[in-house]
Coordinates of C-alpha atoms and ligand atoms in Angstrom, one line a residue:
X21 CA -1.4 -21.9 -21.6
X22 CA 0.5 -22.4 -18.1
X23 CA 2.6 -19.5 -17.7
X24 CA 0.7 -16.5 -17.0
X25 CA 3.0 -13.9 -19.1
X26 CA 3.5 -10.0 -18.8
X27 CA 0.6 -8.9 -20.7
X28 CA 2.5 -6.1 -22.2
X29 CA 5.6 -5.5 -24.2
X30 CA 8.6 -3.2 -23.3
X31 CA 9.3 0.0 -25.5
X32 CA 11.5 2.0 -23.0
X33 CA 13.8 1.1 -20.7
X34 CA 15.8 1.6 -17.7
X35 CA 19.4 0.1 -17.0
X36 CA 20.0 -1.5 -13.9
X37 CA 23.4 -0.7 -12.4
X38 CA 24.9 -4.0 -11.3
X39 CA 26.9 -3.4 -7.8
X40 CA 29.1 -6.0 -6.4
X41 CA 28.7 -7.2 -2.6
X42 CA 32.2 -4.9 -1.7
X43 CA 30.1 -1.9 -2.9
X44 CA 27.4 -3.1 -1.4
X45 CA 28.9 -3.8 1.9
X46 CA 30.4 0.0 2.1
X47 CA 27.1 1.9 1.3
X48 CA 25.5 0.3 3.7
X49 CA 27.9 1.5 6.3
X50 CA 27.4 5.1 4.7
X51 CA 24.2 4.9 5.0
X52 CA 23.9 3.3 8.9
X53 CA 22.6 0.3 7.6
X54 CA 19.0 2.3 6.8
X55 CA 18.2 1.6 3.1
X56 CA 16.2 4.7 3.1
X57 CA 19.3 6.1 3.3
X58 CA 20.2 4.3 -0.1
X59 CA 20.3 6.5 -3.7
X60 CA 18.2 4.0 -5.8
X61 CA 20.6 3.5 -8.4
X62 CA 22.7 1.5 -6.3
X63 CA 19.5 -1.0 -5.5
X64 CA 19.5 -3.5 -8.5
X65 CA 15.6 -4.2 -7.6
X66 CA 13.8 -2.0 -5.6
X67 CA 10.7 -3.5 -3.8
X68 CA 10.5 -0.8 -1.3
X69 CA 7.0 0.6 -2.2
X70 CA 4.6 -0.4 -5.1
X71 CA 4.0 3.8 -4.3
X72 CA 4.6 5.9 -7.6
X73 CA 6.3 3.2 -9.0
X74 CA 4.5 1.9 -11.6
X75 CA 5.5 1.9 -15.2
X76 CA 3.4 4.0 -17.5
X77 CA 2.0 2.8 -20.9
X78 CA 2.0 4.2 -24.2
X79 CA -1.3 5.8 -23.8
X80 CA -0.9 7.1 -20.6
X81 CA 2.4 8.9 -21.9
X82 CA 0.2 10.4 -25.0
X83 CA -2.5 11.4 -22.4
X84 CA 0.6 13.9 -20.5
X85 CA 0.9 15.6 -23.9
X86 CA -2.6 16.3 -23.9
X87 CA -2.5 17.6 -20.6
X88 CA -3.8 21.1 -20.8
X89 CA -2.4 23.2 -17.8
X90 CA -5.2 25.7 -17.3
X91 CA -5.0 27.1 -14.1
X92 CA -9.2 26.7 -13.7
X93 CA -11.7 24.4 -15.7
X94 CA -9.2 22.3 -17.7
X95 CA -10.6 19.4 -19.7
X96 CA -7.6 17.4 -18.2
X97 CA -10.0 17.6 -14.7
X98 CA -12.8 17.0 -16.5
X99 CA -11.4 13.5 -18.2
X100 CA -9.9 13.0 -14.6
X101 CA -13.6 13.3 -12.8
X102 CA -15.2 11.7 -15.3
X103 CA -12.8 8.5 -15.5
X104 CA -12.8 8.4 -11.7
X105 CA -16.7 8.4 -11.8
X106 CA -17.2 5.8 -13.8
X107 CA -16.1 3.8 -11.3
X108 CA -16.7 5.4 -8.0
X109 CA -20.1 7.2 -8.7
X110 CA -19.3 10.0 -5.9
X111 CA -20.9 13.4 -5.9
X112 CA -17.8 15.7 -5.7
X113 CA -14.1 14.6 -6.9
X114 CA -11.4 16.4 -5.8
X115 CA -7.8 15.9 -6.7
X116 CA -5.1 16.2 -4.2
X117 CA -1.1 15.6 -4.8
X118 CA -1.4 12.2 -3.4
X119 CA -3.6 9.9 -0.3
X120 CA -2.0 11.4 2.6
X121 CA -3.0 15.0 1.3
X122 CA -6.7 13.5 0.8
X123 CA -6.7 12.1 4.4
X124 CA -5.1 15.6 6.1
X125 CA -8.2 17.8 4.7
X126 CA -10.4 14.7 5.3
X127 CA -9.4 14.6 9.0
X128 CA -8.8 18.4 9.4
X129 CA -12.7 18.7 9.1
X130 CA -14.2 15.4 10.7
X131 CA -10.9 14.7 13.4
X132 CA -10.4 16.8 16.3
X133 CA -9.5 15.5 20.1
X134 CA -11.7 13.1 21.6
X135 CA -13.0 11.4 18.2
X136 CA -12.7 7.8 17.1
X137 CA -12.2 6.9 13.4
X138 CA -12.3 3.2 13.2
X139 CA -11.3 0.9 10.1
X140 CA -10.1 -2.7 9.4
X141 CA -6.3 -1.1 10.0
X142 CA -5.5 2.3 8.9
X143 CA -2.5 2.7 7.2
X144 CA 0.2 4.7 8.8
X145 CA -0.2 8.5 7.1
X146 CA -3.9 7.9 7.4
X147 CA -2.8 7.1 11.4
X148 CA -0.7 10.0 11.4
X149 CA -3.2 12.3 10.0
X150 CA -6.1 11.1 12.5
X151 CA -3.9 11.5 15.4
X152 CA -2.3 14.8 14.3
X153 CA -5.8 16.6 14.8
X154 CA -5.9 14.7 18.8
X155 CA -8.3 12.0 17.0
X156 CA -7.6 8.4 18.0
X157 CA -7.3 5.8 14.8
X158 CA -9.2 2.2 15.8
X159 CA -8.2 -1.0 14.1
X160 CA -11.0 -3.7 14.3
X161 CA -9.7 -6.3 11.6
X162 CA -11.0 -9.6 12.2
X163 CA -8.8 -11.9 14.5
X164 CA -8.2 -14.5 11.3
X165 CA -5.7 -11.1 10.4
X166 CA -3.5 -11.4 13.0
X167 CA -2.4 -15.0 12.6
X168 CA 0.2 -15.3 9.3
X169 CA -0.6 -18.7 8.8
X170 CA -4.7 -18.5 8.6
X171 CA -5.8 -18.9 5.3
X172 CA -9.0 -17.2 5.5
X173 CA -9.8 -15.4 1.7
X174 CA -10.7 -12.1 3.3
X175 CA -8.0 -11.2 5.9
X176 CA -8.7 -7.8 5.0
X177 CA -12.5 -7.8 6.7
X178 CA -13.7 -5.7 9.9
X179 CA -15.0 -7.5 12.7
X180 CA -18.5 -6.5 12.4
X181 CA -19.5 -7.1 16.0
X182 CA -16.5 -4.8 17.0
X183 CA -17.5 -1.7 14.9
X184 CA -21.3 -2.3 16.1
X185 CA -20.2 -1.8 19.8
X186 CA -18.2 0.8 18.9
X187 CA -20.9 2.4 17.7
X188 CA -23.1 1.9 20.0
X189 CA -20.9 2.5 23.0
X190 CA -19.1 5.6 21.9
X191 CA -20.9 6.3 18.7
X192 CA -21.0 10.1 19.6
X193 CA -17.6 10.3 19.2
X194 CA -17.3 8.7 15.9
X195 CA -17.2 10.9 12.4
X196 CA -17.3 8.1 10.0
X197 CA -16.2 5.1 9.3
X198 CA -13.1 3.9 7.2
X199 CA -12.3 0.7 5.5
X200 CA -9.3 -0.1 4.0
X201 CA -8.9 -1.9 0.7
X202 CA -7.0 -4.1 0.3
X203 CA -5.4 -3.7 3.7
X204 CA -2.3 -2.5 3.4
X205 CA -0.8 -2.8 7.0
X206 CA -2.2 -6.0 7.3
X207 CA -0.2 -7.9 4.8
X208 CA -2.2 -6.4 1.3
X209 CA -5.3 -8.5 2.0
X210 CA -8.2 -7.8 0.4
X211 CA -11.9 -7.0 2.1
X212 CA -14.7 -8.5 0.8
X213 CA -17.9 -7.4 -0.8
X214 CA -20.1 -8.7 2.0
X215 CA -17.8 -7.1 4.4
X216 CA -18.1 -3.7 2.6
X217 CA -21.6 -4.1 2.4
X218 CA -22.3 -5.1 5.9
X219 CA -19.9 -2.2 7.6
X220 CA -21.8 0.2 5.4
X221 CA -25.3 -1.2 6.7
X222 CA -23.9 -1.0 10.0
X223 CA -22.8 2.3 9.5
X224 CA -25.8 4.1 8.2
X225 CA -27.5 2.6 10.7
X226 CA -25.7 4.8 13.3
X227 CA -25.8 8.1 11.3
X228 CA -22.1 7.3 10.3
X229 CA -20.6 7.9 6.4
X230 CA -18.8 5.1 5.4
X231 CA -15.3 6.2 3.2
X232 CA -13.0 3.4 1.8
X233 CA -9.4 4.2 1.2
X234 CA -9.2 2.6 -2.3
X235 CA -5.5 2.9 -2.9
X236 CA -5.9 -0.6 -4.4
X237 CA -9.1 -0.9 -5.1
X238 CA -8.6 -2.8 -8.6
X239 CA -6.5 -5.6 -7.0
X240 CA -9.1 -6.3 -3.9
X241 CA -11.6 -6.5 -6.5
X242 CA -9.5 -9.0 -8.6
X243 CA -9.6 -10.9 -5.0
X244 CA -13.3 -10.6 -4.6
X245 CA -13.6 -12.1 -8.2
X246 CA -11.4 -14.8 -7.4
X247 CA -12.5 -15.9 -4.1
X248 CA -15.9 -15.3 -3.3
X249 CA -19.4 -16.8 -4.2
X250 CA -20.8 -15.3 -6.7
X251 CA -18.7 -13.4 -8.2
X252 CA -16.6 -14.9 -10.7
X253 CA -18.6 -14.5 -13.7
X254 CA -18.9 -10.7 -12.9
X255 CA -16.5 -8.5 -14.1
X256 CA -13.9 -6.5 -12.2
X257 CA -15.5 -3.1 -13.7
X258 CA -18.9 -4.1 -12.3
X259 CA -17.4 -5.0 -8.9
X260 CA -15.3 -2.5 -8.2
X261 CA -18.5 -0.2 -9.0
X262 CA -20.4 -2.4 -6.4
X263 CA -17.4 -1.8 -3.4
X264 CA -18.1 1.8 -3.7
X265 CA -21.8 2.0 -4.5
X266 CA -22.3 1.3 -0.6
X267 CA -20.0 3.8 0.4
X268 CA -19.9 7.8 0.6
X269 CA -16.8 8.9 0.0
X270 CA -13.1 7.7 -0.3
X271 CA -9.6 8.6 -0.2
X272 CA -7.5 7.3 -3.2
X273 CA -3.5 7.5 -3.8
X274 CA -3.4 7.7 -7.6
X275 CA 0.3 6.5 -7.1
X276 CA -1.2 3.0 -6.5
X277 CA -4.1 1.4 -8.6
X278 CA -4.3 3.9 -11.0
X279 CA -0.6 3.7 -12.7
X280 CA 0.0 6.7 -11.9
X281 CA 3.3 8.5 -10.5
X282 CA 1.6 11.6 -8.6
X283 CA -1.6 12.2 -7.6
X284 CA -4.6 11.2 -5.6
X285 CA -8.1 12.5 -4.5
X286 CA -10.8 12.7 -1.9
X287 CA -14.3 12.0 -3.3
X288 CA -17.5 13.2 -1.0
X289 CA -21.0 12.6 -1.4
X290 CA -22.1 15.3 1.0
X291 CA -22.3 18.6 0.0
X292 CA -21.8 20.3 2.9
X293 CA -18.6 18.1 3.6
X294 CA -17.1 18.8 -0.2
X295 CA -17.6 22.8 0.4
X296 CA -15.4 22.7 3.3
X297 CA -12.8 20.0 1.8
X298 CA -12.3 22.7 -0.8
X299 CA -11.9 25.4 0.8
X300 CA -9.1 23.5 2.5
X301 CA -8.1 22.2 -0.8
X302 CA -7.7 26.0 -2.2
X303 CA -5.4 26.4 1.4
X304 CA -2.5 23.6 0.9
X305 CA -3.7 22.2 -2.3
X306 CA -4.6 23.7 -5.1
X307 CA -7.8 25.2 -6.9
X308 CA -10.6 22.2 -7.0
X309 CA -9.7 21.7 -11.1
X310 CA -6.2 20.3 -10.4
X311 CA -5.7 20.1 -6.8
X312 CA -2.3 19.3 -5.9
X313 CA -1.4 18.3 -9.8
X314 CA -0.7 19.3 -12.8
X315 CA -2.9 18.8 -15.7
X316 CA -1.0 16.1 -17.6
X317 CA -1.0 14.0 -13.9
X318 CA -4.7 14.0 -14.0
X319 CA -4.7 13.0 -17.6
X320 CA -2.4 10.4 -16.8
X321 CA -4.7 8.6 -13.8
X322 CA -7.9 9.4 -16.2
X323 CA -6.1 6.5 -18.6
X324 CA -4.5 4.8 -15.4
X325 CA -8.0 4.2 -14.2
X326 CA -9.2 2.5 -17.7
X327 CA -6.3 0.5 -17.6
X328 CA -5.8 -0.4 -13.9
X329 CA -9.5 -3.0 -14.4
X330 CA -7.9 -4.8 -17.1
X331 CA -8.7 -8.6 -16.1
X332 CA -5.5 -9.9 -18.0
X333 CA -3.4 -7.3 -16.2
X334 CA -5.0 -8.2 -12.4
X335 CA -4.2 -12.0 -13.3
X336 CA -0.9 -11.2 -14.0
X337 CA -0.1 -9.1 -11.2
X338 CA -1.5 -11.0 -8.7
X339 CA 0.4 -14.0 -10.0
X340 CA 4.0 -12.4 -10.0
X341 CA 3.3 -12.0 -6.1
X342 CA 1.6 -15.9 -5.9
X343 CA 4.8 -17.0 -7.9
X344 CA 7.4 -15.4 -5.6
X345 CA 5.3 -16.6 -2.4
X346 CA 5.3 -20.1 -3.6
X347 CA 8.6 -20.2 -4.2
X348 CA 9.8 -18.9 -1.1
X349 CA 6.9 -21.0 0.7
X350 CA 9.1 -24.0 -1.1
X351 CA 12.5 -22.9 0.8
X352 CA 11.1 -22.8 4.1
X353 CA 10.9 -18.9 4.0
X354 CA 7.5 -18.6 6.1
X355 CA 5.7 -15.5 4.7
X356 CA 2.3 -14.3 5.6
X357 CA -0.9 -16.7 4.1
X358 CA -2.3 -15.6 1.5
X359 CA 0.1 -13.9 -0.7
X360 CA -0.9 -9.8 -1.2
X361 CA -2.4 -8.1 -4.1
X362 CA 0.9 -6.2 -4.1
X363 CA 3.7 -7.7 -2.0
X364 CA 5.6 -10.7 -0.4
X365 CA 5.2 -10.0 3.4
X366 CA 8.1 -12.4 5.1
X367 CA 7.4 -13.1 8.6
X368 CA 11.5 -12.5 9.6
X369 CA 10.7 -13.7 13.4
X370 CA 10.0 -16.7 12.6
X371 CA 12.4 -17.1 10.0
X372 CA 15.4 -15.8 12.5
X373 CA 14.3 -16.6 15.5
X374 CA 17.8 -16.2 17.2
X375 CA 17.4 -12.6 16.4
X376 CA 15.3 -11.0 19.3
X377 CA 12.7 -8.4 18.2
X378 CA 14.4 -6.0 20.2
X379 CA 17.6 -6.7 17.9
X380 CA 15.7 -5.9 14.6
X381 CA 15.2 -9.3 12.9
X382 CA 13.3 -7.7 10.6
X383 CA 15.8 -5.1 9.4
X384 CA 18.2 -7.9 9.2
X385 CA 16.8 -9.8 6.8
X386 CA 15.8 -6.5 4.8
X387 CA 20.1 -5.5 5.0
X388 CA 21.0 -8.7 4.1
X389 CA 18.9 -8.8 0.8
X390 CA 20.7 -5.6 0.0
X391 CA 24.2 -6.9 0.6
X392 CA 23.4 -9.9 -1.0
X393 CA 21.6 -9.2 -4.0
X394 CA 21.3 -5.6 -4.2
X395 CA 17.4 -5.9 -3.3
X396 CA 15.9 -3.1 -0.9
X397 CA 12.6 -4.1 0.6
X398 CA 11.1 -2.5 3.7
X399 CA 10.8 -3.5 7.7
X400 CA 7.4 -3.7 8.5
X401 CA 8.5 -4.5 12.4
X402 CA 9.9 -3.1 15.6
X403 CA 12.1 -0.7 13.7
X404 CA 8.8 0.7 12.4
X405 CA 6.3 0.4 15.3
X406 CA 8.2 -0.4 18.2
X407 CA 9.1 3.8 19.2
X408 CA 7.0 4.7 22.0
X409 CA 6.4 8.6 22.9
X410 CA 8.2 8.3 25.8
X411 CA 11.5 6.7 24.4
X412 CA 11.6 3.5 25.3
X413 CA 10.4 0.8 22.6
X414 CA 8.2 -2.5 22.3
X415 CA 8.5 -5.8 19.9
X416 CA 5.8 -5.1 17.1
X417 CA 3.2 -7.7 16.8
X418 CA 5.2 -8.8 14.3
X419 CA 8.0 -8.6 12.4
X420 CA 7.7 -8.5 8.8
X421 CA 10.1 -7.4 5.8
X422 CA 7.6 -6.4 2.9
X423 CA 8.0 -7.5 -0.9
X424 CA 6.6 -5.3 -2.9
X425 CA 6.2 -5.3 -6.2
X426 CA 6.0 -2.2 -8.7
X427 CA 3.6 -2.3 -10.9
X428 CA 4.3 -3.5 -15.0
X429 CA 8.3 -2.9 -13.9
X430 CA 9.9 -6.0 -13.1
X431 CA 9.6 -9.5 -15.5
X432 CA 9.9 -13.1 -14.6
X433 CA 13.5 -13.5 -14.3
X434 CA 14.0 -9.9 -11.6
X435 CA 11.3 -12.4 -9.7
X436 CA 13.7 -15.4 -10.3
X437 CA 16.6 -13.5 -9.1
X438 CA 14.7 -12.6 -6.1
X439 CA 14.1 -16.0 -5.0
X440 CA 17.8 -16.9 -5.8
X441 CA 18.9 -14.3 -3.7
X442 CA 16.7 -16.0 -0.8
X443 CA 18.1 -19.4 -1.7
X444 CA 21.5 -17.7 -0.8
X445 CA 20.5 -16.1 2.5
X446 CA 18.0 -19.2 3.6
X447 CA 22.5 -20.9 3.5
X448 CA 23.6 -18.5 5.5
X449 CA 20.6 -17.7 7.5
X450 CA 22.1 -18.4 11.2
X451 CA 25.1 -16.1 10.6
X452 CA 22.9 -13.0 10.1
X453 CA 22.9 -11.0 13.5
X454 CA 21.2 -8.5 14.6
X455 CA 21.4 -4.8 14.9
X456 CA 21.6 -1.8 17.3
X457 CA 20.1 1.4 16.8
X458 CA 22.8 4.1 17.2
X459 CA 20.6 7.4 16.3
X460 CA 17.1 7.9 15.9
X461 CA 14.0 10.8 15.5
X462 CA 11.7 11.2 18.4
X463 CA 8.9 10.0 15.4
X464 CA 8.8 7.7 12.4
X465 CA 12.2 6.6 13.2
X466 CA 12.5 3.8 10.2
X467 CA 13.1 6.4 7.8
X468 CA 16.0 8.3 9.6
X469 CA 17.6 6.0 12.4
X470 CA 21.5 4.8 11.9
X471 CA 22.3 1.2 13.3
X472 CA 25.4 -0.8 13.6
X473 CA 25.3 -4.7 13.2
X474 CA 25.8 -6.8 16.6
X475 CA 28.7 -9.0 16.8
Ligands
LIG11 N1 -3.5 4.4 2.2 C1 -2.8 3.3 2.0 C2 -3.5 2.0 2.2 C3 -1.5 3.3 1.5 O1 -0.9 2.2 1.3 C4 -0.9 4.6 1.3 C5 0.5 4.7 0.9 C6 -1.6 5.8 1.6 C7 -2.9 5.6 2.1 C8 -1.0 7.1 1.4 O2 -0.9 7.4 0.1 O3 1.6 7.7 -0.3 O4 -0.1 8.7 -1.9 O5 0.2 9.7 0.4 N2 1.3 3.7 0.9 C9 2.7 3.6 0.4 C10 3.3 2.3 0.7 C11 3.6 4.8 0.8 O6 4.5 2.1 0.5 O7 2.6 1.4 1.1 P1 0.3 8.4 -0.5

């Protein structure tokens, strides 16, 4: 058959409030034109974050009931660690309440001032957790990353010869070695199993432990199935094992690829590493059996995780983002090449480029969805990287709005209406103007600045 169809029925559901443009037009004012500001049900789809998003199933839902919430020893951990290790065959698995909790003990022990934790590009809490010790984040993604239009299957990859220098160069100042997959920041583009393997060779090489940050790990697997030699007869289970037999530890937001609403870990292979994680854990976490979480969450990613490798599922979801991207692609809409594991990354420069970067072209396309079509996606631009410490700002490399897509929430037709809702602003694309910030933070101002629209 053609159509590629939501491999799953619906048993519950949520009403979407329809709002009308008048509504639409006012809360926006209320909120200074920040859809953070928005109260999500006045968004009639929300593509803000694929984050915590996800629809649960049936079983997972069953699996909360049989969460047993034993402060120490629970067999909700025990399904948890074993779920996650048939996967990701680490030493020592240890829960946390989501990524960014896993990457702030990671870094409290490895990071300090004067160290250099490279990746392909690090997402921004893992940034913000490697720079809050004095550490210094690296990107070294290949160059093929930076240019929307390059078609190369692995977008996500480290430049090889870049980490090597690195290393050899400065190598006493470098803890490890990250990789990010799929690459998040850099338009959801996977990295590919000769990539993974080769920065792990080069890594143990120098002494250095190589940990992925496997948020979506099932979907950059789906790509490596997909896309390169080899691997298509293989499946995703045996894959995914193979991205993280190389590797010796990893960071993981449950709230991602494992269906899951809560929840994450930070899985070690080193002993001596895992004792001091959890003693830090038992700090700002939790005791090692549940971490950050309760015992139903960890029953809840122990089914996620069986679920999440599901080959009918990874078709499907990587199509709904294909179909969108085509579809926009067919418009004129220039988006970033290839489509994401999970989202639509619209390159807003180039498709207003009477809008300035300095004027937020980004942000303008991501407010006129909303007053349009009731649709909140997020500026991946200037509004989000353009703050310098010292006040003044820069124009981002580029200036993106992001698409993304919850996972087993939206059907066909929400994707439909999205793409109508482009048709209408691709008609009315020269009138949308730019904006002004009026108030911002002194940090991570996209979440809390107020702007005004320029006449
Ligand atoms: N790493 C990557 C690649 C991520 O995309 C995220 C979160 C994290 C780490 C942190 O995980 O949210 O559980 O603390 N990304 C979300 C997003 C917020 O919208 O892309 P967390």
């Amino acid at each position: 058959m053609k159509t590629i169809i939501e491999p799953f029925r619906i048993k519950v559901v949520e009403p979407i409030r329809i709002t009308t443009p008048e509504e639409r037009r006012r809360l926006l004012g209320d909120v200074g034109w920040n859809l953070f500001g928005l109260h999500s049900d006045d968004v009639i789809i929300d593509l803000l974050t694929d984050s915590g998003t996800s629809a649960m199933s049936a079983e997972q839902w069953s699996a909360v009931m049989r969460g047993d919430e034993s402060y120490a020893g629970s067999p909700s951990f025990y399904r948890f660690e074993s779920a996650v290790r048939e996967l990701m065959p680490f030493r020592h698995i240890i829960p946390t309440h989501q990524g960014r909790a896993a990457e702030a003990i990671l870094f409290s022990i490895v990071g300090g001032p004067g160290r250099l934790i490279p990746s392909n590009t690090h997402f921004d809490t893992t940034r913000g957790n490697i720079e809050a010790t004095g550490a210094t984040a690296v990107d070294l993604v290949i160059a093929e990353a930076h240019d929307p239009d390059s078609p190369h299957p692995f977008k996500g990859n480290i430049d090889l010869a870049r980490l090597e220098r690195l290393l050899r160069d400065q190598g006493e100042r470098v803890p490890l070695v990250m990789l990010t997959v799929t690459n998040n920041a850099g338009g959801g583009q996977p990295v590919s199993l000769e990539n993974i393997r080769a920065a792990a060779e080069v890594a143990r090489r120098h002494g250095k432990p190589l940990i992925i940050d496997g948020c979506r790990f099932a979907e950059n697997a789906w790509f490596i199935k997909c896309r390169e030699p080899g691997q298509a007869d293989r499946s995703v289970k045996d894959i995914v094992r193979d991205m993280f037999a190389v590797a010796d530890g990893m960071t993981m937001s449950a709230k991602k690829d494992a269906f899951a609403n809560i929840g994450g870990w930070l899985a070690l292979n080193d002993d001596m590493l895992a004792a001091a994680a959890r003693n830090r854990l038992i700090l700002t976490e939790g005791f090692p059996t549940y971490g950050g979480l309760a015992g139903r969450d960890l029953d809840a990613i122990a089914v996620g995780l069986h679920e999440i490798v599901d080959e009918q599922y990874l078709r499907y979801r990587v199509r709904t983002n294909e179909y969108i991207g085509e579809k926009l692609t067919a418009l004129g809409v220039p988006i970033v090449q290839p489509v994401g594991g999970h989202a639509v990354f619209v390159d807003a420069r180039r498709f207003l480029p009477h809008i300035p970067p300095l004027e937020y072209p980004g942000q303008s396309l991501a407010v006129a969805l909303y007053e349009h079509g009731g649709i909140r996606a997020c500026e991946i631009g200037t509004v989000m990287f353009g703050q310098r410490p010292d006040g003044t700002e820069v124009a981002a490399d580029m200036d993106l709005v992001r698409l993304a897509m919850p996972r087993r929430v939206y059907t066909q037709s929400h994707a439909d209406y999205v793409v109508e809702v482009f048709e209408d602003i691709v008609r009315r694309r020269s009138e949308l103007r730019g904006l002004r910030i009026v108030s911002q933070p002194a940090q991570l101002r996209h979440f809390t600045a107020r702007f005004e629209p320029l006449q």
